[in-house]
């Protein structure tokens, strides 16, 4: 009989798939392995807290290590409903309450049997189990759609057509903006921040408060369509991020670099071009020196000295609008995924 392992993500998995050529367990003595018949559960008592449980729904018997706990249910229990309960917070609470051990904690079968779960009649159990199966299918569908559209976004600027575009310095598309809030035309309610996920946002509207200093007179003015470079590391972006202001006019700290697009530049395309982390990092790496405090030693002007490959204005506009639709589809499926998970 074929040897199986149990993983957090996939449940029962053939050892040859989980480990190359069966891994170190290939030559193990399997005489003490448990035979697991179809419609059985098995779990790792040392890893059940992270979801290491599986349901054997193949049409054959398999074997698993004697380290696993293996059991079947009685006829008055619907396996699918019980499976979903094993993935619920209630089951996690039971594990925390009853697991035992020292450095490593275990949740053996005798502890599992001490747990209590309220169940309706078998027919209603089946309906509930089928309902949760349907929700799982929807969740998987939306996850796949998010991955699909996300993949399109990642490759959008790597089309073979891009190689026909002309290579020029970024300063041919953007110019440094020196416009300051000198006359206090804008106040703290107009201060903007740059978010990797949400772009340029109003601090108060997005974060509930302003983080500006006492005076904002020297803050840079960011008009609709202007491009902002953070000039500092941001989470997984070691060379900062570049975003286009798609909202109303506001002001930003002097820590940011503000640029005005030239006539040959469609503003949204600049953000689209630099949204790939690898492209942003490859562009900025030769231009930036990091100081001892991990601050960026790059002037607003010097950040424009690198080379980019942009198409003409009309192509920039068409590409930006096309991938704005893709981004909307990603957002739509993420919302549907969240809604489905909440319903579950």
Coordinates of C-alpha atoms in Angstrom, one line a residue, residues 4-306:
X4 CA 0.9 9.0 2.8
X5 CA 1.7 12.1 4.8
X6 CA -0.7 14.8 6.1
X7 CA -0.1 18.4 5.4
X8 CA -1.7 21.6 6.7
X9 CA -2.7 22.7 3.2
X10 CA -3.8 19.5 1.4
X11 CA -4.5 16.9 4.0
X12 CA -3.6 13.4 2.8
X13 CA -0.7 13.6 0.3
X14 CA 1.4 10.7 -1.1
X15 CA 4.9 10.8 0.5
X16 CA 6.4 10.7 -3.0
X17 CA 4.7 14.0 -3.7
X18 CA 5.4 15.5 -0.4
X19 CA 9.1 14.6 -0.4
X20 CA 11.3 13.9 -3.4
X21 CA 11.3 10.2 -4.0
X22 CA 9.7 9.6 -0.6
X23 CA 12.4 11.6 1.3
X24 CA 14.0 10.0 4.4
X25 CA 10.9 7.9 5.1
X26 CA 11.3 5.9 1.9
X27 CA 13.5 3.2 3.6
X28 CA 11.7 3.4 6.9
X29 CA 10.2 0.2 8.4
X30 CA 6.5 0.4 7.7
X31 CA 5.4 -2.7 9.5
X32 CA 4.0 -0.6 12.3
X33 CA 2.2 1.9 10.0
X34 CA -1.5 2.3 10.3
X35 CA -3.8 1.2 7.5
X36 CA -6.2 4.0 6.7
X37 CA -9.4 3.0 4.9
X38 CA -11.5 5.4 2.8
X39 CA -13.7 7.9 4.8
X40 CA -11.3 8.0 7.7
X41 CA -9.7 11.0 9.5
X42 CA -6.1 11.2 10.6
X43 CA -4.1 13.9 12.3
X44 CA -0.7 14.7 13.7
X45 CA -1.2 15.2 17.5
X46 CA 1.9 17.5 17.6
X47 CA 0.7 19.7 14.7
X48 CA -3.1 19.6 14.9
X49 CA -3.0 23.2 16.3
X50 CA -1.8 24.4 12.9
X51 CA -4.3 22.4 10.9
X52 CA -2.4 19.2 10.2
X53 CA -5.5 17.0 9.8
X54 CA -6.7 15.1 6.7
X55 CA -9.7 13.2 5.4
X56 CA -9.0 10.0 3.4
X57 CA -11.5 10.1 0.5
X58 CA -9.6 8.0 -2.0
X59 CA -11.1 4.7 -3.2
X60 CA -8.2 2.6 -1.7
X61 CA -6.5 1.8 1.6
X62 CA -3.3 3.8 2.3
X63 CA -0.8 3.7 5.2
X64 CA 0.4 6.4 7.5
X65 CA 3.1 6.6 10.2
X66 CA 2.1 5.3 13.6
X67 CA 2.7 8.9 14.9
X68 CA -0.7 9.8 13.5
X69 CA -4.0 9.4 15.2
X70 CA -6.5 7.6 12.9
X71 CA -10.3 7.3 13.5
X72 CA -13.7 7.0 11.7
X73 CA -17.1 8.4 12.7
X74 CA -20.3 6.6 13.4
X75 CA -23.3 6.5 11.1
X76 CA -25.0 9.4 12.9
X77 CA -22.2 11.9 12.1
X78 CA -21.8 13.6 8.7
X79 CA -18.1 13.6 7.9
X80 CA -18.2 16.8 5.8
X81 CA -19.8 18.8 8.6
X82 CA -17.3 17.4 11.1
X83 CA -14.5 18.3 8.8
X84 CA -15.6 21.9 8.7
X85 CA -15.9 21.9 12.5
X86 CA -12.2 20.7 12.7
X87 CA -11.3 23.9 10.8
X88 CA -13.3 26.2 13.1
X89 CA -12.2 28.4 16.0
X90 CA -14.3 26.2 18.4
X91 CA -12.0 23.2 17.6
X92 CA -8.9 25.4 18.1
X93 CA -10.2 26.4 21.5
X94 CA -10.7 22.7 22.4
X95 CA -7.1 22.0 21.4
X96 CA -5.7 24.8 23.6
X97 CA -7.8 23.6 26.6
X98 CA -6.9 19.9 26.4
X99 CA -3.4 19.6 24.8
X100 CA -0.7 18.3 27.0
X101 CA 3.1 18.1 27.2
X102 CA 6.1 20.2 28.0
X103 CA 8.2 21.9 25.3
X104 CA 6.1 20.2 22.6
X105 CA 2.3 20.0 23.2
X106 CA 0.2 17.1 22.0
X107 CA -3.5 16.6 21.4
X108 CA -4.1 12.8 21.4
X109 CA -7.2 10.9 20.4
X110 CA -8.4 10.5 24.0
X111 CA -8.4 14.3 24.4
X112 CA -10.3 14.7 21.1
X113 CA -13.0 12.3 22.5
X114 CA -13.4 14.6 25.6
X115 CA -14.6 17.4 23.3
X116 CA -18.2 18.2 22.8
X117 CA -20.0 19.5 19.7
X118 CA -23.7 20.2 19.2
X119 CA -25.1 18.5 16.1
X120 CA -28.6 18.4 14.6
X121 CA -30.1 15.3 12.9
X122 CA -28.0 13.6 10.3
X123 CA -30.0 15.0 7.3
X124 CA -29.5 18.6 8.5
X125 CA -25.9 17.8 9.2
X126 CA -25.5 16.8 5.5
X127 CA -27.2 20.0 4.3
X128 CA -24.9 22.1 6.5
X129 CA -21.8 20.2 5.4
X130 CA -22.8 20.6 1.7
X131 CA -23.4 24.3 2.3
X132 CA -19.9 24.8 3.7
X133 CA -18.4 22.8 0.8
X134 CA -20.1 25.2 -1.5
X135 CA -18.6 28.2 0.4
X136 CA -15.2 26.6 0.2
X137 CA -15.5 26.2 -3.6
X138 CA -16.5 29.9 -3.9
X139 CA -13.5 30.9 -1.7
X140 CA -11.1 28.8 -3.9
X141 CA -12.6 30.3 -7.0
X142 CA -12.1 33.9 -5.9
X143 CA -8.6 33.1 -4.6
X144 CA -7.7 31.7 -8.1
X145 CA -9.3 34.7 -9.8
X146 CA -7.2 37.1 -7.6
X147 CA -4.0 35.1 -8.4
X148 CA -4.9 35.1 -12.1
X149 CA -5.5 38.8 -12.4
X150 CA -2.5 39.5 -10.1
X151 CA -0.3 37.5 -12.5
X152 CA -1.6 39.6 -15.4
X153 CA -0.6 42.7 -13.4
X154 CA 2.9 41.4 -12.7
X155 CA 3.6 40.6 -16.4
X156 CA 1.8 43.6 -17.9
X157 CA 5.0 45.6 -18.4
X158 CA 7.0 42.6 -19.7
X159 CA 5.1 42.2 -22.9
X160 CA 7.3 41.8 -26.0
X161 CA 5.8 45.0 -27.3
X162 CA 7.8 46.8 -24.5
X163 CA 11.0 46.0 -26.3
X164 CA 10.0 48.3 -29.1
X165 CA 9.7 51.3 -26.8
X166 CA 12.4 53.8 -26.6
X167 CA 14.8 54.0 -23.7
X168 CA 15.2 57.4 -22.1
X169 CA 16.0 59.0 -18.8
X170 CA 13.1 59.5 -16.4
X171 CA 13.9 63.2 -16.3
X172 CA 12.6 63.4 -19.9
X173 CA 9.1 62.5 -18.6
X174 CA 9.1 64.2 -15.2
X175 CA 10.4 67.4 -13.7
X176 CA 11.0 68.2 -10.1
X177 CA 8.2 70.4 -8.6
X178 CA 9.4 73.2 -6.3
X179 CA 5.9 74.4 -5.4
X180 CA 5.7 74.9 -1.7
X181 CA 2.8 75.7 0.7
X182 CA 4.4 79.1 1.3
X183 CA 1.2 81.1 1.7
X184 CA -0.4 78.4 3.9
X185 CA -3.0 77.9 1.3
X186 CA -3.3 74.3 2.6
X187 CA -3.4 73.2 6.3
X188 CA -3.1 69.9 8.2
X189 CA -6.4 68.6 6.8
X190 CA -4.7 68.5 3.4
X191 CA -1.6 66.5 4.4
X192 CA -1.1 63.4 2.2
X193 CA 0.7 60.1 2.8
X194 CA 1.8 57.5 0.4
X195 CA 0.6 53.9 0.9
X196 CA 2.0 50.9 -1.0
X197 CA -1.5 49.3 -1.3
X198 CA -3.7 52.4 -1.6
X199 CA -1.5 55.0 -3.3
X200 CA -1.6 58.6 -2.3
X201 CA -4.1 59.2 0.5
X202 CA -5.3 62.0 2.8
X203 CA -3.8 61.3 6.3
X204 CA -6.9 62.3 8.3
X205 CA -9.3 60.4 6.0
X206 CA -7.1 57.3 5.8
X207 CA -5.4 57.2 9.2
X208 CA -7.8 59.2 11.4
X209 CA -5.3 61.9 12.2
X210 CA -2.5 64.2 10.8
X211 CA 1.1 63.4 11.6
X212 CA 2.3 66.8 10.4
X213 CA 4.5 69.1 12.4
X214 CA 3.5 72.5 13.9
X215 CA 4.0 74.3 10.6
X216 CA 3.2 73.0 7.1
X217 CA 4.4 76.1 5.3
X218 CA 7.4 74.3 3.7
X219 CA 5.4 71.3 2.7
X220 CA 5.4 70.4 -1.0
X221 CA 2.1 70.9 -3.0
X222 CA 0.9 67.8 -4.8
X223 CA -1.6 68.5 -7.5
X224 CA -3.8 65.9 -9.2
X225 CA -1.6 64.0 -11.6
X226 CA 1.7 64.8 -9.8
X227 CA 4.0 61.9 -9.0
X228 CA 5.5 61.3 -5.5
X229 CA 8.5 59.3 -4.5
X230 CA 8.8 58.3 -0.9
X231 CA 12.6 58.3 -0.8
X232 CA 12.6 55.9 2.2
X233 CA 12.1 52.1 2.6
X234 CA 8.5 51.0 3.0
X235 CA 7.8 47.5 4.2
X236 CA 9.0 45.2 1.4
X237 CA 10.1 48.1 -0.8
X238 CA 13.8 48.7 0.1
X239 CA 14.1 51.6 -2.3
X240 CA 10.8 53.3 -1.6
X241 CA 7.7 53.6 -3.9
X242 CA 6.5 55.9 -6.6
X243 CA 2.8 56.7 -6.8
X244 CA 0.6 59.1 -8.8
X245 CA -1.8 61.4 -7.1
X246 CA -5.2 60.4 -8.4
X247 CA -7.1 62.4 -5.8
X248 CA -7.4 66.0 -5.0
X249 CA -4.6 68.5 -4.4
X250 CA -2.8 68.3 -1.0
X251 CA 0.6 68.7 0.6
X252 CA 3.4 66.3 1.6
X253 CA 6.4 66.5 3.9
X254 CA 9.8 67.5 2.6
X255 CA 10.8 63.9 3.0
X256 CA 9.0 63.2 -0.2
X257 CA 10.0 64.1 -3.8
X258 CA 7.3 65.6 -5.9
X259 CA 7.3 65.6 -9.7
X260 CA 5.2 67.2 -12.4
X261 CA 4.6 65.1 -15.5
X262 CA 5.7 66.6 -18.8
X263 CA 3.5 66.8 -21.9
X264 CA 4.7 63.5 -23.2
X265 CA 3.7 61.7 -19.9
X266 CA 0.4 60.2 -18.9
X267 CA 0.7 60.4 -15.1
X268 CA -1.0 57.1 -14.2
X269 CA 1.4 55.2 -16.4
X270 CA 4.4 56.2 -14.2
X271 CA 2.8 54.5 -11.2
X272 CA 1.9 51.5 -13.3
X273 CA 5.5 51.2 -14.6
X274 CA 7.0 51.2 -11.1
X275 CA 4.5 49.0 -9.3
X276 CA 6.6 45.9 -9.9
X277 CA 9.0 45.7 -7.0
X278 CA 11.8 44.2 -9.1
X279 CA 11.6 47.0 -11.6
X280 CA 11.5 49.7 -8.9
X281 CA 14.5 48.2 -7.1
X282 CA 16.5 47.7 -10.3
X283 CA 15.9 51.3 -11.3
X284 CA 16.7 52.9 -8.0
X285 CA 19.6 50.7 -6.9
X286 CA 22.3 52.4 -8.9
X287 CA 21.0 55.9 -7.9
X288 CA 20.6 55.4 -4.2
X289 CA 23.0 55.2 -1.3
X290 CA 21.6 54.2 2.1
X291 CA 22.8 56.0 5.2
X292 CA 23.6 54.5 8.5
X293 CA 20.0 55.1 9.7
X294 CA 18.7 53.4 6.5
X295 CA 17.6 56.8 5.1
X296 CA 17.9 57.3 1.4
X297 CA 20.8 59.5 0.2
X298 CA 19.3 60.6 -3.1
X299 CA 18.2 64.0 -4.2
X300 CA 14.9 64.6 -6.0
X301 CA 16.9 65.4 -9.2
X302 CA 19.1 62.4 -9.0
X303 CA 16.2 60.0 -8.7
X304 CA 15.3 61.0 -12.3
X305 CA 18.6 60.1 -13.8
X306 CA 17.9 56.4 -14.4

